[in-house]
PDB file of C-alpha atoms in Angstrom:
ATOM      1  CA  UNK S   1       9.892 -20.818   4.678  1.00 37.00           C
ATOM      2  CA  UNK S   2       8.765 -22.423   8.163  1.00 38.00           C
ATOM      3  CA  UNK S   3       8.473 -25.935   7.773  1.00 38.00           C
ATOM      4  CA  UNK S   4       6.880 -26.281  11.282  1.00 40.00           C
ATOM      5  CA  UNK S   5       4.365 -23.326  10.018  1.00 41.00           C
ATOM      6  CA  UNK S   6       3.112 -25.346   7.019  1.00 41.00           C
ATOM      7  CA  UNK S   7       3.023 -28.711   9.208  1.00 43.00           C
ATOM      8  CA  UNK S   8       0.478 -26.989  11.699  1.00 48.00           C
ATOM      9  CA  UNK S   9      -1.287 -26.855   8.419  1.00 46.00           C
ATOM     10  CA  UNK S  10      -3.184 -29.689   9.350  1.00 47.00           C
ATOM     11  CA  UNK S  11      -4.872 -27.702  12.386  1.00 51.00           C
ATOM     12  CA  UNK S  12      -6.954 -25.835   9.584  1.00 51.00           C
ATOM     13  CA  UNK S  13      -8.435 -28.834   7.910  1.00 51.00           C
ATOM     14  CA  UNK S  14     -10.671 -29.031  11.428  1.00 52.00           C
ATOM     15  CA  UNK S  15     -11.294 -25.310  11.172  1.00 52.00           C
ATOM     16  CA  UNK S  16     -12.474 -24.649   7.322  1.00 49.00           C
ATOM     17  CA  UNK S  17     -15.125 -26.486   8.104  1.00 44.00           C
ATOM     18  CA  UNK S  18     -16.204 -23.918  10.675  1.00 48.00           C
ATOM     19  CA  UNK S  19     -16.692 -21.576   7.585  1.00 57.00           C
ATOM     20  CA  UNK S  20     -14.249 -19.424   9.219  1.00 65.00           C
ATOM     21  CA  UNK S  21     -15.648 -15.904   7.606  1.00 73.00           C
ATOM     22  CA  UNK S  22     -11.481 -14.715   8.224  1.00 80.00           C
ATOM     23  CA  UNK S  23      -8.094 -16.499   8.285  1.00 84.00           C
ATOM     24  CA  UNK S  24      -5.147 -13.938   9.372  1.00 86.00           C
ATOM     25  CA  UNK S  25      -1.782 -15.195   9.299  1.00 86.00           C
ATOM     26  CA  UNK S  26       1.918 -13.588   9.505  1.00 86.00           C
ATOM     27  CA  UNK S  27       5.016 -14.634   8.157  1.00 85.00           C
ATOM     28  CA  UNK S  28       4.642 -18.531   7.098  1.00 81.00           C
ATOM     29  CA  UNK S  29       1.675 -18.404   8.864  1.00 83.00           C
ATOM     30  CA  UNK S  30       0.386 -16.338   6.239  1.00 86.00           C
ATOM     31  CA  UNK S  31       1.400 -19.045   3.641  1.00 83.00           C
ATOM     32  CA  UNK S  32      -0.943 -21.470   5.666  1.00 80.00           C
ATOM     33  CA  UNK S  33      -3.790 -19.058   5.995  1.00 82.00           C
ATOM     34  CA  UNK S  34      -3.376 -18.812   1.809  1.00 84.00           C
ATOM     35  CA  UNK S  35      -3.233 -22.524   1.727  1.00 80.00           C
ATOM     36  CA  UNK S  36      -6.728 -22.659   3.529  1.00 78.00           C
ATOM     37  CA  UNK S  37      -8.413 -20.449   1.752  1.00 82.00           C
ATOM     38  CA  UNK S  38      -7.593 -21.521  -1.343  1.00 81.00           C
ATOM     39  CA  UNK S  39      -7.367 -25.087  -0.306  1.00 74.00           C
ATOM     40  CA  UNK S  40      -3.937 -25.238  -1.700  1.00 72.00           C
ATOM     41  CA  UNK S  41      -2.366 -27.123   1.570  1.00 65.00           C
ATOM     42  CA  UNK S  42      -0.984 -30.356  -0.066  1.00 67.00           C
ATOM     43  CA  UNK S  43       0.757 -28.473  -2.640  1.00 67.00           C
ATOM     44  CA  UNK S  44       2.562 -26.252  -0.127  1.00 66.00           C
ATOM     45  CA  UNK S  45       3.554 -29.036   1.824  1.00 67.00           C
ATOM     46  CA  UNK S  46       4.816 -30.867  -1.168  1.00 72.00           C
ATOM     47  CA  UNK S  47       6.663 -26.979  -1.790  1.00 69.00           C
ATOM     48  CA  UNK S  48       8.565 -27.457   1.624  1.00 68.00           C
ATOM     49  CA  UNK S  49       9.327 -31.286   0.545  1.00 70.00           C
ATOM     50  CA  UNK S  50      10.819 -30.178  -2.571  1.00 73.00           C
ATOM     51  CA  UNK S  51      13.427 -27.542  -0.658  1.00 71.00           C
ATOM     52  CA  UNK S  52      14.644 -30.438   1.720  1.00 68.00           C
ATOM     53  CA  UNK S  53      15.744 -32.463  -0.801  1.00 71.00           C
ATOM     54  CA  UNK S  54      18.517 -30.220  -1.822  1.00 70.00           C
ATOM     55  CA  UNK S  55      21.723 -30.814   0.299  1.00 66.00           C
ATOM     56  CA  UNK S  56      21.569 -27.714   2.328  1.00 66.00           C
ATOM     57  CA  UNK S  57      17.655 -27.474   1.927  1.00 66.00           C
ATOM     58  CA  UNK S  58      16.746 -23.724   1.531  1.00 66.00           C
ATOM     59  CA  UNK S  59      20.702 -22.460   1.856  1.00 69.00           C
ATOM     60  CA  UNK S  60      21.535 -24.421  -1.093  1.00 70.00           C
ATOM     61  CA  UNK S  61      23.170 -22.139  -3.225  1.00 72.00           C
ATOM     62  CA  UNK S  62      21.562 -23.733  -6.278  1.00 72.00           C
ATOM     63  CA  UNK S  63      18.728 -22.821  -5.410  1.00 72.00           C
ATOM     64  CA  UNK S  64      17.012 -19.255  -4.572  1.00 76.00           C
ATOM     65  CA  UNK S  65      14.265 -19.787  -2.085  1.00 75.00           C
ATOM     66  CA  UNK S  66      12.155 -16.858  -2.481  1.00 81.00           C
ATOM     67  CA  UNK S  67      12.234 -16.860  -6.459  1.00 82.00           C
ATOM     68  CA  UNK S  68      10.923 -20.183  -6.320  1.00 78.00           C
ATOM     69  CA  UNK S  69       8.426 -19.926  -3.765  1.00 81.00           C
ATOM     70  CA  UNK S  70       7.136 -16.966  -5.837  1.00 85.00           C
ATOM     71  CA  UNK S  71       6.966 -19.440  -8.924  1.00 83.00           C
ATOM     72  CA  UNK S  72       4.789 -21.814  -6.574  1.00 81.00           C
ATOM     73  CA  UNK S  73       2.436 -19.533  -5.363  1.00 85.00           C
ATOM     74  CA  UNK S  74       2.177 -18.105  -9.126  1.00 86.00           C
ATOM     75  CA  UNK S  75       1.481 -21.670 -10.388  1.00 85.00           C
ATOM     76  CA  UNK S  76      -1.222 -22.593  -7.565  1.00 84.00           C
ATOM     77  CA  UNK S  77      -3.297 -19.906  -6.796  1.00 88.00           C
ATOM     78  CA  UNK S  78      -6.392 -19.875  -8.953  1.00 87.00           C
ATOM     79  CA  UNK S  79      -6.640 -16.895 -11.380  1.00 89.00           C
ATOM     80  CA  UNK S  80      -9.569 -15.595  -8.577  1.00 91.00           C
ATOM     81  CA  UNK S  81      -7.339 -15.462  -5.667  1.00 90.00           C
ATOM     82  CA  UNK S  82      -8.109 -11.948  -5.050  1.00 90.00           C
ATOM     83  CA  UNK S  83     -11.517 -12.415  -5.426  1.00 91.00           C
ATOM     84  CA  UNK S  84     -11.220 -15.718  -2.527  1.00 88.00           C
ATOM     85  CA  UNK S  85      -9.402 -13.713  -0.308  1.00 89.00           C
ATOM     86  CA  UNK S  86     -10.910 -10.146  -0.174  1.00 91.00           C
ATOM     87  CA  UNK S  87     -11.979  -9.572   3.096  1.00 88.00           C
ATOM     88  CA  UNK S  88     -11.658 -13.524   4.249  1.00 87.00           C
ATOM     89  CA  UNK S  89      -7.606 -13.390   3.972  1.00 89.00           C
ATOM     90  CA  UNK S  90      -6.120 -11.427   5.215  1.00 90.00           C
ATOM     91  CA  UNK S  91      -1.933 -10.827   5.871  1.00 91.00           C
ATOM     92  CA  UNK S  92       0.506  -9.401   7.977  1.00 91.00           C
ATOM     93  CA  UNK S  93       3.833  -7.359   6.862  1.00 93.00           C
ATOM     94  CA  UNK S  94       6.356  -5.548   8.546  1.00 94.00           C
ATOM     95  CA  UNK S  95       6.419  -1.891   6.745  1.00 95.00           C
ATOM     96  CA  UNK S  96      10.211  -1.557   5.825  1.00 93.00           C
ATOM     97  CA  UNK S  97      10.441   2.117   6.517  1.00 94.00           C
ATOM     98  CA  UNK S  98       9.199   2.258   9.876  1.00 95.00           C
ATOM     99  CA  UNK S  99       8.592  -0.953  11.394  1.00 92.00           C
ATOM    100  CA  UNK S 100       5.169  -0.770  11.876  1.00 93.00           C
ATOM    101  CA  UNK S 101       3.102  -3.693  11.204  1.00 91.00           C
ATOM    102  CA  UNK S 102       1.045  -3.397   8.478  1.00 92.00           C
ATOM    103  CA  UNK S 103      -2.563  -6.094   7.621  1.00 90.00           C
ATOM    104  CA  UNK S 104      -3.448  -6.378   4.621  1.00 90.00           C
ATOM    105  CA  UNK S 105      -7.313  -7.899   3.766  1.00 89.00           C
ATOM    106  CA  UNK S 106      -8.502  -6.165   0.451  1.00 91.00           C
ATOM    107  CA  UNK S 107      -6.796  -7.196  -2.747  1.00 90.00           C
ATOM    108  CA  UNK S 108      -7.304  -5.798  -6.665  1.00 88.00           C
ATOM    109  CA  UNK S 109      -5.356  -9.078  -8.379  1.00 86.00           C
ATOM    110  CA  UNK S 110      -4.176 -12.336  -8.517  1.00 85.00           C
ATOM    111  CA  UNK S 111      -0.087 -10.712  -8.140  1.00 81.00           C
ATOM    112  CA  UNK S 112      -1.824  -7.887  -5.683  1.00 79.00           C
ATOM    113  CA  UNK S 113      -1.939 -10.850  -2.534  1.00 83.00           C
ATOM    114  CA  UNK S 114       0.999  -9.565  -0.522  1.00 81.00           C
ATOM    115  CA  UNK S 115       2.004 -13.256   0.427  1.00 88.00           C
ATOM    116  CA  UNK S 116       5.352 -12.909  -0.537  1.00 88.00           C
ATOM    117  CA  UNK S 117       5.546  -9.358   1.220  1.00 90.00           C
ATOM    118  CA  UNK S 118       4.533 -10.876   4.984  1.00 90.00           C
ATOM    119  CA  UNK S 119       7.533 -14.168   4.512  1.00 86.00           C
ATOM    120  CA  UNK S 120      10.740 -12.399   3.121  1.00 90.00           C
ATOM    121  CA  UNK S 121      13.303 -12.191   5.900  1.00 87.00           C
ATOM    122  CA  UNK S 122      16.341 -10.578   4.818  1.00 87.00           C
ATOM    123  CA  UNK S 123      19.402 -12.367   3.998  1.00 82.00           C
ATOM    124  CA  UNK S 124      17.616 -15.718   4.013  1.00 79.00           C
ATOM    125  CA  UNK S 125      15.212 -14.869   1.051  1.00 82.00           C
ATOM    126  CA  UNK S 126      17.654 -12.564  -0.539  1.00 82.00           C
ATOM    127  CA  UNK S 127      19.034  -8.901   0.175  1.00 85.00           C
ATOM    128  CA  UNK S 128      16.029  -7.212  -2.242  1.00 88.00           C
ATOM    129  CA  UNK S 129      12.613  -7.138  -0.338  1.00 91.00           C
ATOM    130  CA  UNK S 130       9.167  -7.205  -2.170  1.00 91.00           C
ATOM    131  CA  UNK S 131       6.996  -4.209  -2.859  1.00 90.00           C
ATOM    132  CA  UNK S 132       3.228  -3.911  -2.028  1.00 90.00           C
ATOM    133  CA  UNK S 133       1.559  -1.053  -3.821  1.00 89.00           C
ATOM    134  CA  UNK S 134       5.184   0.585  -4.179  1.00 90.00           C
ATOM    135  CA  UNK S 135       6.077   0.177  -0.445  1.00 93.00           C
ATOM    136  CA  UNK S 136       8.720  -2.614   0.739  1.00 94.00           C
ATOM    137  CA  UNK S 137       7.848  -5.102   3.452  1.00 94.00           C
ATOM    138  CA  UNK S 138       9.495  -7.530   4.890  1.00 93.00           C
ATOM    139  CA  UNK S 139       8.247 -10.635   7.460  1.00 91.00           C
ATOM    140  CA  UNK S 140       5.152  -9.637   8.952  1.00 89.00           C
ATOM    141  CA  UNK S 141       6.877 -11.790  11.987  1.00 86.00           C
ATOM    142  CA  UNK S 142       9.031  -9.220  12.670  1.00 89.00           C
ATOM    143  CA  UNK S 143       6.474  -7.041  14.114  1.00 88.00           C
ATOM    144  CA  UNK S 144       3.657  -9.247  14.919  1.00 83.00           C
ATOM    145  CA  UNK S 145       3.874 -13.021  14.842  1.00 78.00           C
ATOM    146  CA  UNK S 146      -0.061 -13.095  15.791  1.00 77.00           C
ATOM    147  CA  UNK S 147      -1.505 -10.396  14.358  1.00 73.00           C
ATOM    148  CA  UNK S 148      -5.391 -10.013  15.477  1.00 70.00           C
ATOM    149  CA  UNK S 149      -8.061  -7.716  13.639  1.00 63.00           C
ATOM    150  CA  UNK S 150     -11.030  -7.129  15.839  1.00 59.00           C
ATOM    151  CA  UNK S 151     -11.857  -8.024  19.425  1.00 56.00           C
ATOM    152  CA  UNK S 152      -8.987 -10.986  20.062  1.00 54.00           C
ATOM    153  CA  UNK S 153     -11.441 -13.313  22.598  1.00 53.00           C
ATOM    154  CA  UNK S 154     -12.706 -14.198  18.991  1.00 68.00           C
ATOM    155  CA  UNK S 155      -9.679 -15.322  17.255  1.00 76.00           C
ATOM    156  CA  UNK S 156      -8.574 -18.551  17.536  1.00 78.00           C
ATOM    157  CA  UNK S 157      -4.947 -17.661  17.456  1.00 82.00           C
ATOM    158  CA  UNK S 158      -2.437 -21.453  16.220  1.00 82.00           C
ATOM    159  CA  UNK S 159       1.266 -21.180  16.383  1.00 82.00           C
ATOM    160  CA  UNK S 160       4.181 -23.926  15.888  1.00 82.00           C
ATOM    161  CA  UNK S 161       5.386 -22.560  18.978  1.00 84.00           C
ATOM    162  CA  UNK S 162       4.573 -23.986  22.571  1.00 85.00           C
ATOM    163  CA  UNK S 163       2.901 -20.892  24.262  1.00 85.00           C
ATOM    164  CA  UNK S 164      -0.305 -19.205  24.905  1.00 83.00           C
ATOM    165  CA  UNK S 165      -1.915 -20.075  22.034  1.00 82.00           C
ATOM    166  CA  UNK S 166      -5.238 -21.454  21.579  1.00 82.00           C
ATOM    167  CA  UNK S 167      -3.841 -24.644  19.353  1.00 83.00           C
ATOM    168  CA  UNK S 168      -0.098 -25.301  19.629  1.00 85.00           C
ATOM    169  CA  UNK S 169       1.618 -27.777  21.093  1.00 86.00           C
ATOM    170  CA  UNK S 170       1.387 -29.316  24.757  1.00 84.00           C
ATOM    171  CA  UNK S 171       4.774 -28.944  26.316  1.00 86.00           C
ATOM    172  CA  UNK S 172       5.236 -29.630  29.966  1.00 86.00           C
ATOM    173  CA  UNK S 173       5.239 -26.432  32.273  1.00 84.00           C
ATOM    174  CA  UNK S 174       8.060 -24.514  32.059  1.00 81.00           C
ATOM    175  CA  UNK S 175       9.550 -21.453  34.371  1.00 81.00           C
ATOM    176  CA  UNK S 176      11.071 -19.069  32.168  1.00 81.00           C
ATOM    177  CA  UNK S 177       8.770 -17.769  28.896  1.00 81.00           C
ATOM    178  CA  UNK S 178       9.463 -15.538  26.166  1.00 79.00           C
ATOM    179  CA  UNK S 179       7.711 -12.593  24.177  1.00 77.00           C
ATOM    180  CA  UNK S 180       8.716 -12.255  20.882  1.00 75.00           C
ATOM    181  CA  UNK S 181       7.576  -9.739  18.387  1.00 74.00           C
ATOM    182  CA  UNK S 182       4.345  -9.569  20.700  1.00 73.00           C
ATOM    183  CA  UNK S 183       3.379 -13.596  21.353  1.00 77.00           C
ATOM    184  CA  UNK S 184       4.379 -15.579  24.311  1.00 80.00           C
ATOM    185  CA  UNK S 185       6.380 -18.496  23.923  1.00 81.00           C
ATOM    186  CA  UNK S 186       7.890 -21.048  26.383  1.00 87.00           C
ATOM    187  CA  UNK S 187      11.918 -20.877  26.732  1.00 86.00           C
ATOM    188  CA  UNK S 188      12.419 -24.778  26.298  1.00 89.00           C
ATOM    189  CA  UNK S 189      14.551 -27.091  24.584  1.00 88.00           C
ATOM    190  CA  UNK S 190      11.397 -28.570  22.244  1.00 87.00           C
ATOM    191  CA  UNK S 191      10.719 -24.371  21.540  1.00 85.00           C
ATOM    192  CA  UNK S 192      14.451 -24.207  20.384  1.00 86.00           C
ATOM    193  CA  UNK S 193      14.801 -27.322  18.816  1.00 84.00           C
ATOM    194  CA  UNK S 194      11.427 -26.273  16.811  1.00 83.00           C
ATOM    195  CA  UNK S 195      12.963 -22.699  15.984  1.00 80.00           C
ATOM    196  CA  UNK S 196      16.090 -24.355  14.466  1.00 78.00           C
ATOM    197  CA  UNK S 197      14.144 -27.129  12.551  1.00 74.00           C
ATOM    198  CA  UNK S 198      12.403 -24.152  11.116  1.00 72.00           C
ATOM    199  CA  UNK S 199      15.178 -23.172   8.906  1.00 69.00           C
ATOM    200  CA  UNK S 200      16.449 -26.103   8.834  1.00 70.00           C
ATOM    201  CA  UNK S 201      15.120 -29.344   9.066  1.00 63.00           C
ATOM    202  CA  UNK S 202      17.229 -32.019   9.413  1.00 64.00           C
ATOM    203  CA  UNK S 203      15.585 -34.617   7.199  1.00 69.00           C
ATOM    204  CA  UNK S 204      12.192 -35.284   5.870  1.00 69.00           C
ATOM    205  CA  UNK S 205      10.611 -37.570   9.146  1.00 74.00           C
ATOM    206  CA  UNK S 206      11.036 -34.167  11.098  1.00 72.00           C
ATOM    207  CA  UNK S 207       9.268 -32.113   8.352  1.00 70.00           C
ATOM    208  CA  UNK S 208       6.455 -35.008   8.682  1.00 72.00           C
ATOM    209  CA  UNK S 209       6.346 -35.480  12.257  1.00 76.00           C
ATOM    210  CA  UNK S 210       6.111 -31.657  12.630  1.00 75.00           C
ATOM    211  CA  UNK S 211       2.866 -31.873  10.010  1.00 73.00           C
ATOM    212  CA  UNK S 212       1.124 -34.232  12.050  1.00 76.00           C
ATOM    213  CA  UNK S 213       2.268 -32.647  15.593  1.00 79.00           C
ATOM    214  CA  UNK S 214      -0.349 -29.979  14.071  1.00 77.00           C
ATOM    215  CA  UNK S 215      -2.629 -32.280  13.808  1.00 76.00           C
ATOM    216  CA  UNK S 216      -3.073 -33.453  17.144  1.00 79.00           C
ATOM    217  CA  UNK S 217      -2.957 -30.282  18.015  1.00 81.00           C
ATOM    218  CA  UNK S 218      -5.643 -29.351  16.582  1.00 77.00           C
ATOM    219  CA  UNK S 219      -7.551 -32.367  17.247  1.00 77.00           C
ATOM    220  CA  UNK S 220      -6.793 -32.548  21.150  1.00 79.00           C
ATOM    221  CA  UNK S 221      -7.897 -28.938  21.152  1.00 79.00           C
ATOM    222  CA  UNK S 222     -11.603 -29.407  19.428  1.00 74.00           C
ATOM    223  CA  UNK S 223     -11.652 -32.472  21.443  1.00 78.00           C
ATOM    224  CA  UNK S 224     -11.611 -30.559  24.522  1.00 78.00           C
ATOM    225  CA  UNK S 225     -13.547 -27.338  23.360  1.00 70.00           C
ATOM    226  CA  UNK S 226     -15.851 -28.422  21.136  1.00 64.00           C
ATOM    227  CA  UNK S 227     -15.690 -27.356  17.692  1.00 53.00           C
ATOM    228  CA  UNK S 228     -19.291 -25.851  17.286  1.00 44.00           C
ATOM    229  CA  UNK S 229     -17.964 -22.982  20.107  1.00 50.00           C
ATOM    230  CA  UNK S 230     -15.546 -21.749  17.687  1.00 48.00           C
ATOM    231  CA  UNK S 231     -16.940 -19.546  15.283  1.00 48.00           C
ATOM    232  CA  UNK S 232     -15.200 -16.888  14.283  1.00 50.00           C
ATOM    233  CA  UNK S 233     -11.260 -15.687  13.126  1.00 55.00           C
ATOM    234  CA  UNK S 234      -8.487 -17.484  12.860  1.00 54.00           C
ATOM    235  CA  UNK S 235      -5.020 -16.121  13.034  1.00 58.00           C
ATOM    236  CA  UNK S 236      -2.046 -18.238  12.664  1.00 61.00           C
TER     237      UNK S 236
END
């Protein structure tokens, strides 16, 4: 699970109060988009707390990251989840067969949101990938780490990642950038360092500093935009 992903979870707290009508979201993005909609985001950070206190965090061998993140999500999302999300939620896989990237917004239960579908990157979450509707995904990352659905000049896109993105954070100007799985990124220490701290932070300040980096974030951005012009989707 992306730590750094759930910290920018604190962009969103500005945004639900937008009313965003849609929240799209790939890979642990599309844990954060879940967490907004159904206003699950302490308990998901408290999820990524839990992981780091084992002594190899999420390669523990004690441990099995994707059963128990599956256990989490089974635990805290209401017994209406499909209901929430339909048509506001909606999330990002990367269609095992083919590659092809695959968004998901209309859901028939609780166990039908394909959450677990758009975060399972082999080897790290296990050798076995999910099924959705009898077809196995994998990270919706892998194909699109921004997915968009509609016109993108109205989707306010948020990444971890210094870059082009609407909210993410402020780096200094860099020469070189990067395009990976269709996003640009900056090729910078802070991008790598961020990447690695991803699968692995190194204690819990980092896990908390990256939480409130997201803040900021998101707070310089409204600051400077204005919150009432942006109305609309948000993708993370």
């Amino acid at each position: 699970v992306t730590h750094i992903s759930l910290g920018n979870s604190a962009c969103f707290h500005f945004v639900v109060v937008l009313k965003t009508p849609r929240v799209l979201g790939a890979s642990a993005g599309s844990l954060v988009a879940a967490a907004v909609v159904f206003t699950i985001l302490d308990e998901m950070l408290h999820f990524a707390k839990q992981v780091k206190a084992f002594t190899l965090g999420p390669f523990d061998p004690s441990i099995s990251i994707f059963h128990w993140l599956e256990c989490v999500l089974r635990k805290y999302l209401p017994s209406d989840a499909h209901q929430l999300a339909s048509g506001r939620l909606a999330v990002a896989m990367t269609r095992l067969v083919d590659g092809k990237n695959i968004c998901m917004s209309e859901f028939q239960s609780k166990e039908d949101v394909a959450l677990l579908c758009s975060c399972f990157v082999p080897v790290y979450c296990g050798m076995r990938p999910p099924s959705f509707r009898g077809v196995k995904y994998m990270d919706g990352g892998f194909s699109s780490m921004q997915p968009v659905s509609g016109p993108a000049s109205h989707t306010l896109t948020v990444s971890p990642y210094s870059g082009e993105a609407d909210i993410c954070p402020a780096d200094p100007p860099c020469m070189w950038d990067i395009v990976v799985a269709g996003t640009n990124m900056k090729l910078n220490m802070a991008n790598s360092f961020r990447m690695l701290s991803s699968l692995y932070p190194r204690t819990l300040e980092v896990l908390e500093q990256a939480y409130h980096n997201g803040y900021k974030d998101a707070f310089h951005f409204l600051l400077q935009k204005g919150a009432s012009n942006h109305e609309g989707e948000l993708q993370n």
